[in-house]
CSV table of C-alpha atoms and ligand atoms in Angstrom, one decimal:
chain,number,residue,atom,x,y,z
A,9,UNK,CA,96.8,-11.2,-15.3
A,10,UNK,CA,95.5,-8.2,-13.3
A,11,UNK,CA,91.9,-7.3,-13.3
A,12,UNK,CA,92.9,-4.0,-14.2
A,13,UNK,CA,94.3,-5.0,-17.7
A,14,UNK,CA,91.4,-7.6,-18.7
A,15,UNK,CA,88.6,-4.8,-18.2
A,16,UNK,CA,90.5,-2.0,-20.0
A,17,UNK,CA,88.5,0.7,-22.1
A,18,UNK,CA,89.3,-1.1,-25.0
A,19,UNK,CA,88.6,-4.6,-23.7
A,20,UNK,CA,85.2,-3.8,-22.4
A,21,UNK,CA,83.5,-3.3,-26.0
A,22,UNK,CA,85.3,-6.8,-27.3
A,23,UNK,CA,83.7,-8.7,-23.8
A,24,UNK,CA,80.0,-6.9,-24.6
A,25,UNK,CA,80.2,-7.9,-28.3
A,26,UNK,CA,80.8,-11.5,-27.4
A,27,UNK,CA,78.3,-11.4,-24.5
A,28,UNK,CA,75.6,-9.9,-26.5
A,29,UNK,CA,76.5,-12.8,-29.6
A,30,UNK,CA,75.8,-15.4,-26.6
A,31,UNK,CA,72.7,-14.0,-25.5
A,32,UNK,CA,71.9,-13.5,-29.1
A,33,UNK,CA,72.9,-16.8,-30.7
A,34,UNK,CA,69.8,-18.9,-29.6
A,35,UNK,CA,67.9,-16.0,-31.0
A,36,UNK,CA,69.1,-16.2,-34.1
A,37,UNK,CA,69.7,-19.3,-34.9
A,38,UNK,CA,65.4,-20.4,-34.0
A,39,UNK,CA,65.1,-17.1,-36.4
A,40,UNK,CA,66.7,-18.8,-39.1
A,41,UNK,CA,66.1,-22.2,-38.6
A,42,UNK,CA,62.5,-21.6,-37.6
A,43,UNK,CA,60.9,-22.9,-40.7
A,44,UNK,CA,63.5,-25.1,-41.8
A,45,UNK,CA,63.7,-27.1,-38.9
A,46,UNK,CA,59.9,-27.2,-38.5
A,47,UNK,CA,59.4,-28.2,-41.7
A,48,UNK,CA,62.1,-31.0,-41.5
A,49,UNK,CA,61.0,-32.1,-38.3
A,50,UNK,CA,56.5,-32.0,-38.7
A,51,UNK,CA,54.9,-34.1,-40.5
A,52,UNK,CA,52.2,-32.9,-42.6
A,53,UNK,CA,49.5,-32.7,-40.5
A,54,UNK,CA,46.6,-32.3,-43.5
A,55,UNK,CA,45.7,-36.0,-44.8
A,56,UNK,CA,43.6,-36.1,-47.0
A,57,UNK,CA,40.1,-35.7,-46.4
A,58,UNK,CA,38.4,-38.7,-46.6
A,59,UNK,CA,34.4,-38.0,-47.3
A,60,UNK,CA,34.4,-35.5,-44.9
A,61,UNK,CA,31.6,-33.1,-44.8
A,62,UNK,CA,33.9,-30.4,-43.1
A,63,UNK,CA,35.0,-27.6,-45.9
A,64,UNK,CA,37.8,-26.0,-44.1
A,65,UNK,CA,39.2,-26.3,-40.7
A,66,UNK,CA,37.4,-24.5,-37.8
A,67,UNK,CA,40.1,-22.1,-37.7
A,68,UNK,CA,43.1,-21.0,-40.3
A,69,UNK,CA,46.2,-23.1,-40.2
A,70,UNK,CA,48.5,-20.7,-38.9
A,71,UNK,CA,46.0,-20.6,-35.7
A,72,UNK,CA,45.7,-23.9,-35.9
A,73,UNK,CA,49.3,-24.8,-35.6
A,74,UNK,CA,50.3,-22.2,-32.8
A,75,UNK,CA,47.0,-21.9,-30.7
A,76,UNK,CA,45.5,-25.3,-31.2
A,77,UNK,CA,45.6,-26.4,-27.4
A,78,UNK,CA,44.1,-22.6,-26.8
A,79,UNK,CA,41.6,-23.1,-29.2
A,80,UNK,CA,40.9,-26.6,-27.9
A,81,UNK,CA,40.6,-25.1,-24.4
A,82,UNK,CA,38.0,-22.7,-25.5
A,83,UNK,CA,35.7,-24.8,-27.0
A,84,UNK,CA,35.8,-26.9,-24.4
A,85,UNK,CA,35.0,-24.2,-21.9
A,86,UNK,CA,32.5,-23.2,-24.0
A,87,UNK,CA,30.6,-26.3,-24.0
A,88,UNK,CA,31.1,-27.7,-20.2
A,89,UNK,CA,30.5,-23.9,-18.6
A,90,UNK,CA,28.4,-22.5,-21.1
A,91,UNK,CA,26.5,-25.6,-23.1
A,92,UNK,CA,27.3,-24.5,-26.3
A,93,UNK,CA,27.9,-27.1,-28.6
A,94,UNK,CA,28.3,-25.5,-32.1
A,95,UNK,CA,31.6,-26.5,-32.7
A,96,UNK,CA,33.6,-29.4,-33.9
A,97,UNK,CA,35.6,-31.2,-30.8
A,98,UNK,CA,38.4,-33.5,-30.7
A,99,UNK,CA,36.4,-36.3,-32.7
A,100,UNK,CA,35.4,-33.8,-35.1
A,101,UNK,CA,38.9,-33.4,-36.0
A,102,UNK,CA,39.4,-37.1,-36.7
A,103,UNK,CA,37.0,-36.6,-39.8
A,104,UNK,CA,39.8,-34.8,-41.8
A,105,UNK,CA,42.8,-35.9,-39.9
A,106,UNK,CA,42.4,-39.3,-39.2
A,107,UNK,CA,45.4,-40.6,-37.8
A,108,UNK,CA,46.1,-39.7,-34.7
A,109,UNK,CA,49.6,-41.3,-35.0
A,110,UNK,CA,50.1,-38.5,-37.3
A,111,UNK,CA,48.2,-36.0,-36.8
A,112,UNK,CA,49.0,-35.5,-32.6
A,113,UNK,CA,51.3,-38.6,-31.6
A,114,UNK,CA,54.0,-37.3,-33.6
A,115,UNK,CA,54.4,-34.0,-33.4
A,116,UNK,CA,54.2,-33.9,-29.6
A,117,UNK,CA,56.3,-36.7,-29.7
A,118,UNK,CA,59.5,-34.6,-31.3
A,119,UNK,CA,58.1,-31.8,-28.9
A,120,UNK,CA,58.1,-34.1,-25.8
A,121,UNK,CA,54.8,-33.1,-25.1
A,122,UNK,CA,52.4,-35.8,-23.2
A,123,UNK,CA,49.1,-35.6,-24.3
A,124,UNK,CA,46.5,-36.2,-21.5
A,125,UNK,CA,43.1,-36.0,-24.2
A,126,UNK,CA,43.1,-39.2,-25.0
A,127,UNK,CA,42.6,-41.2,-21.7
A,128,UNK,CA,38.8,-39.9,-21.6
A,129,UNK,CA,38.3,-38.8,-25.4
A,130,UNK,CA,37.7,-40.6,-28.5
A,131,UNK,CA,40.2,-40.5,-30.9
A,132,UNK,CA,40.3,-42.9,-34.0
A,133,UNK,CA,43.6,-44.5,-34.3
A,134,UNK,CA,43.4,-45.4,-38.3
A,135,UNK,CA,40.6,-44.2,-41.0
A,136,UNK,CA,39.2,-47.7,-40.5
A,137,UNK,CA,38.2,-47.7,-36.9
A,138,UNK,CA,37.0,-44.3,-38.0
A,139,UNK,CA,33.7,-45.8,-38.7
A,140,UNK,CA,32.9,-46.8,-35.1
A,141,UNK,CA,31.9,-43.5,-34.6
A,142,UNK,CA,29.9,-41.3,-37.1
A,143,UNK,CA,30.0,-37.6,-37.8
A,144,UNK,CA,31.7,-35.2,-36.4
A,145,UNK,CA,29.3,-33.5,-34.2
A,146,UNK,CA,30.0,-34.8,-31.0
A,147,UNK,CA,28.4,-35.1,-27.9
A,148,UNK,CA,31.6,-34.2,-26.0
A,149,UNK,CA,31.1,-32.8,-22.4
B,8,UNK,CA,81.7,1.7,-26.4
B,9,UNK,CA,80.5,1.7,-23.2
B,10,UNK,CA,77.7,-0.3,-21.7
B,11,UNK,CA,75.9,2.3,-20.9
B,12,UNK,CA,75.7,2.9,-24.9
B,13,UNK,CA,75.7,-0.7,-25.6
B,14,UNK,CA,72.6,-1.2,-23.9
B,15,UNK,CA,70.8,2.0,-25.3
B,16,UNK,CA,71.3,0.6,-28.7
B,17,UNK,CA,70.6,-3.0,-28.4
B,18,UNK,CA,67.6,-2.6,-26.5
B,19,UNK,CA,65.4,-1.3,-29.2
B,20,UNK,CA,67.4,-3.9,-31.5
B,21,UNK,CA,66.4,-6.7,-29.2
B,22,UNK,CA,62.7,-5.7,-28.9
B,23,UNK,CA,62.7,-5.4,-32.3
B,24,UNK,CA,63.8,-9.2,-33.1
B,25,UNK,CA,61.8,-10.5,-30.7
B,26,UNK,CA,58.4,-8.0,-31.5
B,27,UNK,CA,59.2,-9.0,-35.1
B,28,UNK,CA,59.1,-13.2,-34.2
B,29,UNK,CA,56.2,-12.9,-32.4
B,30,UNK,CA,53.8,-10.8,-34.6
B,31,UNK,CA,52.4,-13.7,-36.3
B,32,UNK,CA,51.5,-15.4,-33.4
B,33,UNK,CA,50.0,-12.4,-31.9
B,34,UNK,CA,47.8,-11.4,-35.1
B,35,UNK,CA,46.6,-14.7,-34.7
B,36,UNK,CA,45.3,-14.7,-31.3
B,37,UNK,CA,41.9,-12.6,-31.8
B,38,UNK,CA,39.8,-12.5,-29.3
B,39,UNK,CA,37.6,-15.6,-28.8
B,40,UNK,CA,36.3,-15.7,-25.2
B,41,UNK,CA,33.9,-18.1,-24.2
B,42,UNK,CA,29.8,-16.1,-24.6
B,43,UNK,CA,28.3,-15.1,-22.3
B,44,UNK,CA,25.1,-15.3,-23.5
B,45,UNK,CA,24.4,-18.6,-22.6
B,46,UNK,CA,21.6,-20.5,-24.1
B,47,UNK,CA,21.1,-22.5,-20.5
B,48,UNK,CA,19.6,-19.2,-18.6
B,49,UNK,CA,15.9,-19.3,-17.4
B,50,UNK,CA,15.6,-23.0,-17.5
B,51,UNK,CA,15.6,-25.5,-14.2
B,52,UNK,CA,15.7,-29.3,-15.1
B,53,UNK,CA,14.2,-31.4,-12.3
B,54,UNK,CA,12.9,-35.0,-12.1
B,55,UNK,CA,10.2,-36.7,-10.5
B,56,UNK,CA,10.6,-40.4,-9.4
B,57,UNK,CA,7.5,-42.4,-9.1
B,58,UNK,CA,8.4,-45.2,-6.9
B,59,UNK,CA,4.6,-46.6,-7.5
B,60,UNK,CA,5.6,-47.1,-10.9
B,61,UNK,CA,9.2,-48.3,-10.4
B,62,UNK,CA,9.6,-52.2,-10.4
B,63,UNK,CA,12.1,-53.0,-7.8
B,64,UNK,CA,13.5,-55.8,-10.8
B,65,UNK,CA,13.7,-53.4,-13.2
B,66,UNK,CA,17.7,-52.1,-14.3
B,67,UNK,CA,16.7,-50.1,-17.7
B,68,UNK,CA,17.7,-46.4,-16.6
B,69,UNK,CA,20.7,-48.5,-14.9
B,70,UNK,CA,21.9,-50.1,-17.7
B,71,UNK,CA,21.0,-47.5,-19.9
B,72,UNK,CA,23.0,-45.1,-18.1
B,73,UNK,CA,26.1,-46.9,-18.4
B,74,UNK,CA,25.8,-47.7,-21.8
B,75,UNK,CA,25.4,-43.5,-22.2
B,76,UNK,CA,28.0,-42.0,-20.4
B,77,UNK,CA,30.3,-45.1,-19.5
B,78,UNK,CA,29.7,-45.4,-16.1
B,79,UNK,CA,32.4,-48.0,-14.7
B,80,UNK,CA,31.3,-51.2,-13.4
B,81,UNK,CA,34.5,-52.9,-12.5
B,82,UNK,CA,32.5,-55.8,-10.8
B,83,UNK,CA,34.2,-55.0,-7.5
B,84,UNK,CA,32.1,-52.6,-4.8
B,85,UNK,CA,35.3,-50.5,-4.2
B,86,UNK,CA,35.7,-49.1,-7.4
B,87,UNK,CA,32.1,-49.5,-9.2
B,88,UNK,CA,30.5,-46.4,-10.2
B,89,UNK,CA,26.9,-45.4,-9.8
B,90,UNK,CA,24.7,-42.5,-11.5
B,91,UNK,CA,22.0,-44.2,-10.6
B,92,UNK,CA,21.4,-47.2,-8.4
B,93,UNK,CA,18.4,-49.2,-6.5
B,94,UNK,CA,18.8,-49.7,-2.8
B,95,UNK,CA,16.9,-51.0,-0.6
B,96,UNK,CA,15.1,-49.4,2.6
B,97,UNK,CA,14.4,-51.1,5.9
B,98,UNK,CA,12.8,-49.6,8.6
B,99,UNK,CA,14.4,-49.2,11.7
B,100,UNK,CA,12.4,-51.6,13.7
B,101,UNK,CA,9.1,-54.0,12.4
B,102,UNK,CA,6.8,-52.9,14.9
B,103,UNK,CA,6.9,-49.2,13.1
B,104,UNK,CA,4.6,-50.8,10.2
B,105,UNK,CA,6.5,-49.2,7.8
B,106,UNK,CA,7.3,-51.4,4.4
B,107,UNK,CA,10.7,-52.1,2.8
B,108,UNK,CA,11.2,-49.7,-0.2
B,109,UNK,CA,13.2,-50.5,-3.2
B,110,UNK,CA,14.6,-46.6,-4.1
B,111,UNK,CA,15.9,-45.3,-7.2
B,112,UNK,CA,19.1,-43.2,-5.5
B,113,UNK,CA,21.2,-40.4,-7.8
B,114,UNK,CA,22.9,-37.3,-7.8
B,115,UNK,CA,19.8,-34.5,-6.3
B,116,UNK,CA,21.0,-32.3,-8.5
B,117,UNK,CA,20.7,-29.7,-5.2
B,118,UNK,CA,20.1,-26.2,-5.8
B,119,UNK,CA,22.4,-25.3,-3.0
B,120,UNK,CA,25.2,-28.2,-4.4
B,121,UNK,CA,27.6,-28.9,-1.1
B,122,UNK,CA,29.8,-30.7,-3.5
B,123,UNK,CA,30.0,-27.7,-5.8
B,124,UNK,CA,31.1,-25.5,-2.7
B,125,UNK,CA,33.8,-27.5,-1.2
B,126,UNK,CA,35.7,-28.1,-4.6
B,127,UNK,CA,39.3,-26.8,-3.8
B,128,UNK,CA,39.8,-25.9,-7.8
B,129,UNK,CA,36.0,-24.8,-8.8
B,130,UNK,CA,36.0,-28.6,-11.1
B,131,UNK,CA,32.1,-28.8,-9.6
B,132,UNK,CA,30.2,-26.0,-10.4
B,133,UNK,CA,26.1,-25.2,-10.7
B,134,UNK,CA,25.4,-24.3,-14.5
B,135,UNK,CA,23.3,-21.5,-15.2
B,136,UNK,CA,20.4,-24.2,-15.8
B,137,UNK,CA,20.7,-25.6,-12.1
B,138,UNK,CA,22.6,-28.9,-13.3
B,139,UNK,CA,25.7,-29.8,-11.1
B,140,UNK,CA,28.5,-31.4,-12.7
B,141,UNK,CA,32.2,-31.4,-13.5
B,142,UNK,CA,34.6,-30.3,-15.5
B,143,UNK,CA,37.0,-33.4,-15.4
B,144,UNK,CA,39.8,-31.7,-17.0
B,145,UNK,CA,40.1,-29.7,-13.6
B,146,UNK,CA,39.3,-32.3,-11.2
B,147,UNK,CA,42.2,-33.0,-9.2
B,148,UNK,CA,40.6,-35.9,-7.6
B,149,UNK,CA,40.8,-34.3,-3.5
B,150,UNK,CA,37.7,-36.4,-3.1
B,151,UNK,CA,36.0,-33.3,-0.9
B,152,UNK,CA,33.0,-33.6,-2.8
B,153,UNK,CA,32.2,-37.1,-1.9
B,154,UNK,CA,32.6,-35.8,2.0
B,155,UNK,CA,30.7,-33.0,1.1
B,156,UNK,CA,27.6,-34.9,-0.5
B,157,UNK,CA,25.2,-35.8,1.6
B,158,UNK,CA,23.3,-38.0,-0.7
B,159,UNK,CA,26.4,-40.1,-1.5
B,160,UNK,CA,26.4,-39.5,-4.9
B,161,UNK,CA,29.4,-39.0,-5.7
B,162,UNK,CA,32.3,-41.8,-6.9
B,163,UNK,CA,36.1,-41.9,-7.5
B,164,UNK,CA,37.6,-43.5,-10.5
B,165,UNK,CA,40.2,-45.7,-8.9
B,166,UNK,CA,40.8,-47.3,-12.0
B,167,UNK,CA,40.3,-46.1,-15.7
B,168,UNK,CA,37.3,-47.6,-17.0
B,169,UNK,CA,37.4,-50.8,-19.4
B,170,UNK,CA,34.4,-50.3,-21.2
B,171,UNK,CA,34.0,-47.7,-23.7
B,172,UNK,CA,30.1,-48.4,-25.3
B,173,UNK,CA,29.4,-44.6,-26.3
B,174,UNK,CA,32.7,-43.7,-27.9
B,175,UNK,CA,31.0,-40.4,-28.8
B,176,UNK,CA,31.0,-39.0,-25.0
B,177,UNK,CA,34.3,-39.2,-23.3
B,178,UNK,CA,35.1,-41.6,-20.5
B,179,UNK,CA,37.1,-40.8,-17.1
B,180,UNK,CA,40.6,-41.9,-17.1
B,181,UNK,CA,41.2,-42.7,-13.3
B,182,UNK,CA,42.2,-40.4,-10.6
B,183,UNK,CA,38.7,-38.2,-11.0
B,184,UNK,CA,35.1,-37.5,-9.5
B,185,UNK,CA,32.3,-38.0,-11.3
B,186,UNK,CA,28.3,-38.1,-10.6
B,187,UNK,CA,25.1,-38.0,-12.4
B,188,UNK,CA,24.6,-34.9,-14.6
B,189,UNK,CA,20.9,-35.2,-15.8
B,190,UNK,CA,22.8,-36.1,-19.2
B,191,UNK,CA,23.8,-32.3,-20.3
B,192,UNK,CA,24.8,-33.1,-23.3
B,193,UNK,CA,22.2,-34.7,-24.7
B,194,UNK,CA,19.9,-31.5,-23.1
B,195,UNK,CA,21.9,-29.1,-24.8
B,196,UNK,CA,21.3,-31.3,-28.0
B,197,UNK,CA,17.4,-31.0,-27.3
B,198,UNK,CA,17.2,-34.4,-26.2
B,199,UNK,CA,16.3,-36.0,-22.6
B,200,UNK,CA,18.3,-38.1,-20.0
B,201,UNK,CA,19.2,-41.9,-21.2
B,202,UNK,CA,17.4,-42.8,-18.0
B,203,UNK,CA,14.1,-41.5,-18.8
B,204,UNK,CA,14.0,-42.7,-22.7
B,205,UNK,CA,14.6,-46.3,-21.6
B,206,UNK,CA,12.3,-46.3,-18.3
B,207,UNK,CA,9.7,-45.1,-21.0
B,208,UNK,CA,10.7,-47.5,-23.5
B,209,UNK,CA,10.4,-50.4,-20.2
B,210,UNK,CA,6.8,-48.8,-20.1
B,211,UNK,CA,7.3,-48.4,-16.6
B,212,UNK,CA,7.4,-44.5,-17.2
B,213,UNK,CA,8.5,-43.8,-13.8
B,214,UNK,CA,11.3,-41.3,-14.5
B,215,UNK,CA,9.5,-37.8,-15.5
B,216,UNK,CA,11.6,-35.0,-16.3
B,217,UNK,CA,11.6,-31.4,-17.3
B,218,UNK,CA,11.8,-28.0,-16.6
B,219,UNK,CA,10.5,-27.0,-13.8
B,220,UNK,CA,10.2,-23.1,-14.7
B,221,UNK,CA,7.6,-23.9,-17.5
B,222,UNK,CA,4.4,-24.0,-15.6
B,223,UNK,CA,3.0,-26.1,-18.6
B,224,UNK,CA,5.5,-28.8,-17.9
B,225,UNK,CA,4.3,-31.9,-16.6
B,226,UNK,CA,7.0,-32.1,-13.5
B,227,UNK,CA,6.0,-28.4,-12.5
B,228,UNK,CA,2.9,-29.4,-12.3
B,229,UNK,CA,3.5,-32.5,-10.6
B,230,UNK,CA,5.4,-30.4,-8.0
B,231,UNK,CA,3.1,-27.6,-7.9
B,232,UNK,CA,0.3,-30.3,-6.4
B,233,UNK,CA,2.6,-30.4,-3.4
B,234,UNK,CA,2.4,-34.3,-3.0
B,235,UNK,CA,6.2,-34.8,-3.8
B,236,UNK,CA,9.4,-35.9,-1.3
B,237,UNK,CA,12.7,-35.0,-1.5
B,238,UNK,CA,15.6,-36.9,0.3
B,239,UNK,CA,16.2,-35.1,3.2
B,240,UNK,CA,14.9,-31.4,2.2
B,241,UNK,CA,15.3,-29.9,6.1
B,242,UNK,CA,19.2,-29.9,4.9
B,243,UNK,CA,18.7,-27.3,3.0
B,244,UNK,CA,20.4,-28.7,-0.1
B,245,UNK,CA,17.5,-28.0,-2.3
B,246,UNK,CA,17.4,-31.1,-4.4
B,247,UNK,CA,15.6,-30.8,-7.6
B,248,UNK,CA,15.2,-34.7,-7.3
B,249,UNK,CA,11.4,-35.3,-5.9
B,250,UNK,CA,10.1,-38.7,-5.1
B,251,UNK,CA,6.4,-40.0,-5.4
B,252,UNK,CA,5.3,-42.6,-2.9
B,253,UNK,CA,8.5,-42.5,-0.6
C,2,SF4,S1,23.4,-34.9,-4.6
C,2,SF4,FE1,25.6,-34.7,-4.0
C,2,SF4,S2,26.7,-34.6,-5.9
C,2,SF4,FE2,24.6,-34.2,-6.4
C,2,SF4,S3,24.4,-31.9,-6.4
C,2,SF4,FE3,23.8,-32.7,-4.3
C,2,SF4,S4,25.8,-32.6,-3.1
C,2,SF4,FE4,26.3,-32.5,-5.3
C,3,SF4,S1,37.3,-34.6,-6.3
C,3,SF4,FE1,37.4,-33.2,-8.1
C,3,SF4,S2,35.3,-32.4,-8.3
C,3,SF4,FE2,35.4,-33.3,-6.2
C,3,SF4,S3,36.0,-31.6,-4.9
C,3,SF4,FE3,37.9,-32.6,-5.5
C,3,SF4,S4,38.6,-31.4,-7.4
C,3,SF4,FE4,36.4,-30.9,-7.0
């Protein structure tokens, strides 16, 4: 086949639909399966809160589930550059969520994530070694 | 259709979709920058270190600092890790007259912090109150800070620690500097350095601490009377670490 005949003025709109439909297929299809997927996928991340003094979460969970390493990162710039500790830290969130096999390991897992927070930082594995450490209000530097 | 129509129309289209998709994440994302007014401005934590008071036996701020901030002690020289140690001082020859010195040694906290300029990725940094210390998640374990120090305060985590006594502060994984930080995080809590609650509770009381930009304080006064050493102070390093009877 000639170039001349594949490219013709009626060929060239067939070859940009098809290109766009590639570029636009991964689009689309996260679109659609967005919430279905994630929803399949997640686990739900809220246990129970188990005598918890916290009321809500420190931020909503829409926030919470896109920003969390942002909001992570400013709190902990707040406190190591600034010295302000008025917010719950990663302990902190092991008084509502208390299983860190749910509540991080798995999600990052199934995002292939590696998590690096918990070489240094306390985190309880199960609600029972919970008690080691009490409160939330952590001395985290 | 041509392209040049083709890609008139989808554009818009395109931004639309993908403007649309990330809206919510956007909205989300207010503003939340770390303050800037910092409660640590105005203040200058210093400590005095009364070796006349000191018992050369002693380990409570020792032990007391490890059992605070998980110091590593891996029972091996090359990888232990000191805050705060005891060595000893000999002098140079006996004829001098001068006596051996057990010396409390730790980070100077130095108001001009060599280890603080040399740090490739700003990990070491001088907070607004004068304490040195570092931010661990940035660390990236170059080690210039240990060259830099003249005091020798600093130590590298060869090893992750295998001792975890105050799961409430974090510990360092290997691969990372660390050195004393006058205990910030109790300070900011309104509390005072492990060290100087158990060398009071000892009743030795040979570890006093404060701020030395309240004149009432007792270390400002102490270092107002002038009678005070600091390791090496013709370096120019500024340490906010003074010495009685050294
Ligand atoms: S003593 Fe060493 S580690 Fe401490 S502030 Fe001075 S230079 Fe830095
Ligand atoms: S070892 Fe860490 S704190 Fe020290 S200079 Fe290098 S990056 Fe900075």
């Amino acid at each position: 086949m000639k170039r001349s005949t594949i490219l013709t003025e009626k060929n060239r709109s067939r070859w940009a639909t098809i290109f766009a439909a590639i570029i636009l297929l991964p689009i689309g299809i996260s679109a659609i399966g967005l919430d279905v997927s994630r929803d399949a996928e997640m686990p739900d991340v809220f246990l129970e809160p188990v005598d918890s003094k916290w009321e809500n979460c420190i931020r909503d969970s829409t926030e919470m589930r896109f920003r969390h390493m942002d909001v992570l990162k400013e709190i902990r710039d707040k406190v190591i550059r600034y010295g302000i500790r008025d917010e719950v830290t990663l302990a902190g969130c092991g008084d509502c969520h208390q299983n860190r096999d749910q509540f991080c390991d798995r999600c990052h897992a199934a995002a292939s994530v590696t998590l690096d927070c918990f070489g240094c930082h306390y985190y309880p594995e199960s609600a029972s070694e919970r008690t080691a450490i009490p409160g939330g209000e952590v001395k985290n530097g | 259709m041509d392209r040049r129509i083709f890609l008139k129309k989808s554009g818009p289209a395109l931004a639309g979709v993908s403007g649309a998709m990330s809206l919510p994440i956007l909205a989300s994302c207010s503003s939340q920058d770390a303050q800037a007014d910092s409660p640590l401005a105005g203040k200058k934590w210093g400590m005095v270190i009364d070796l006349t008071r000191c018992q050369s036996d002693c380990t409570a701020c020792m032990d007391a600092c490890r059992q605070e901030n998980n110091v590593a002690l891996h029972g091996d020289p090359r990888w232990d890790v000191h805050w705060i140690r005891r060595a000893t001082i000999r002098p140079k020859d006996e004829s001098s007259g001068l006596e051996e010195k057990s010396v409390l040694l730790m980070c100077n906290q130095c108001d001009n912090p060599p280890c603080a300029q040399v740090c490739p990725v700003q990990a070491t940094y001088k907070r607004e109150d004068g304490i040195v210390l570092i931010d661990h998640h940035r660390c990236i374990g170059c080690r210039y800070c240990m060259i830099a120090c003249p005091y020798n305060a600093r130590f590298f985590n060869y090893k992750d620690n295998p001792e975890w006594p105050n799961k409430e502060y974090p510990r360092r994984s290997h691969g990372v500097a660390e050195s004393c930080h006058f205990c910030a995080h109790l300070l900011d809590k309104g509390g005072r350095p492990a060290c100087v609650e158990a060398c009071e509770q000892a009743g030795q009381r040979a570890l006093i601490f404060g701020d030395m930009n309240d004149p009432e304080s007792e270390i400002a006064q102490l270092v107002k009377e002038g009678l005070l050493k600091r390791i090496r102070a013709d370096w120019g390093t500024e340490p906010k670490v003074y010495y009685q009877g050294l």
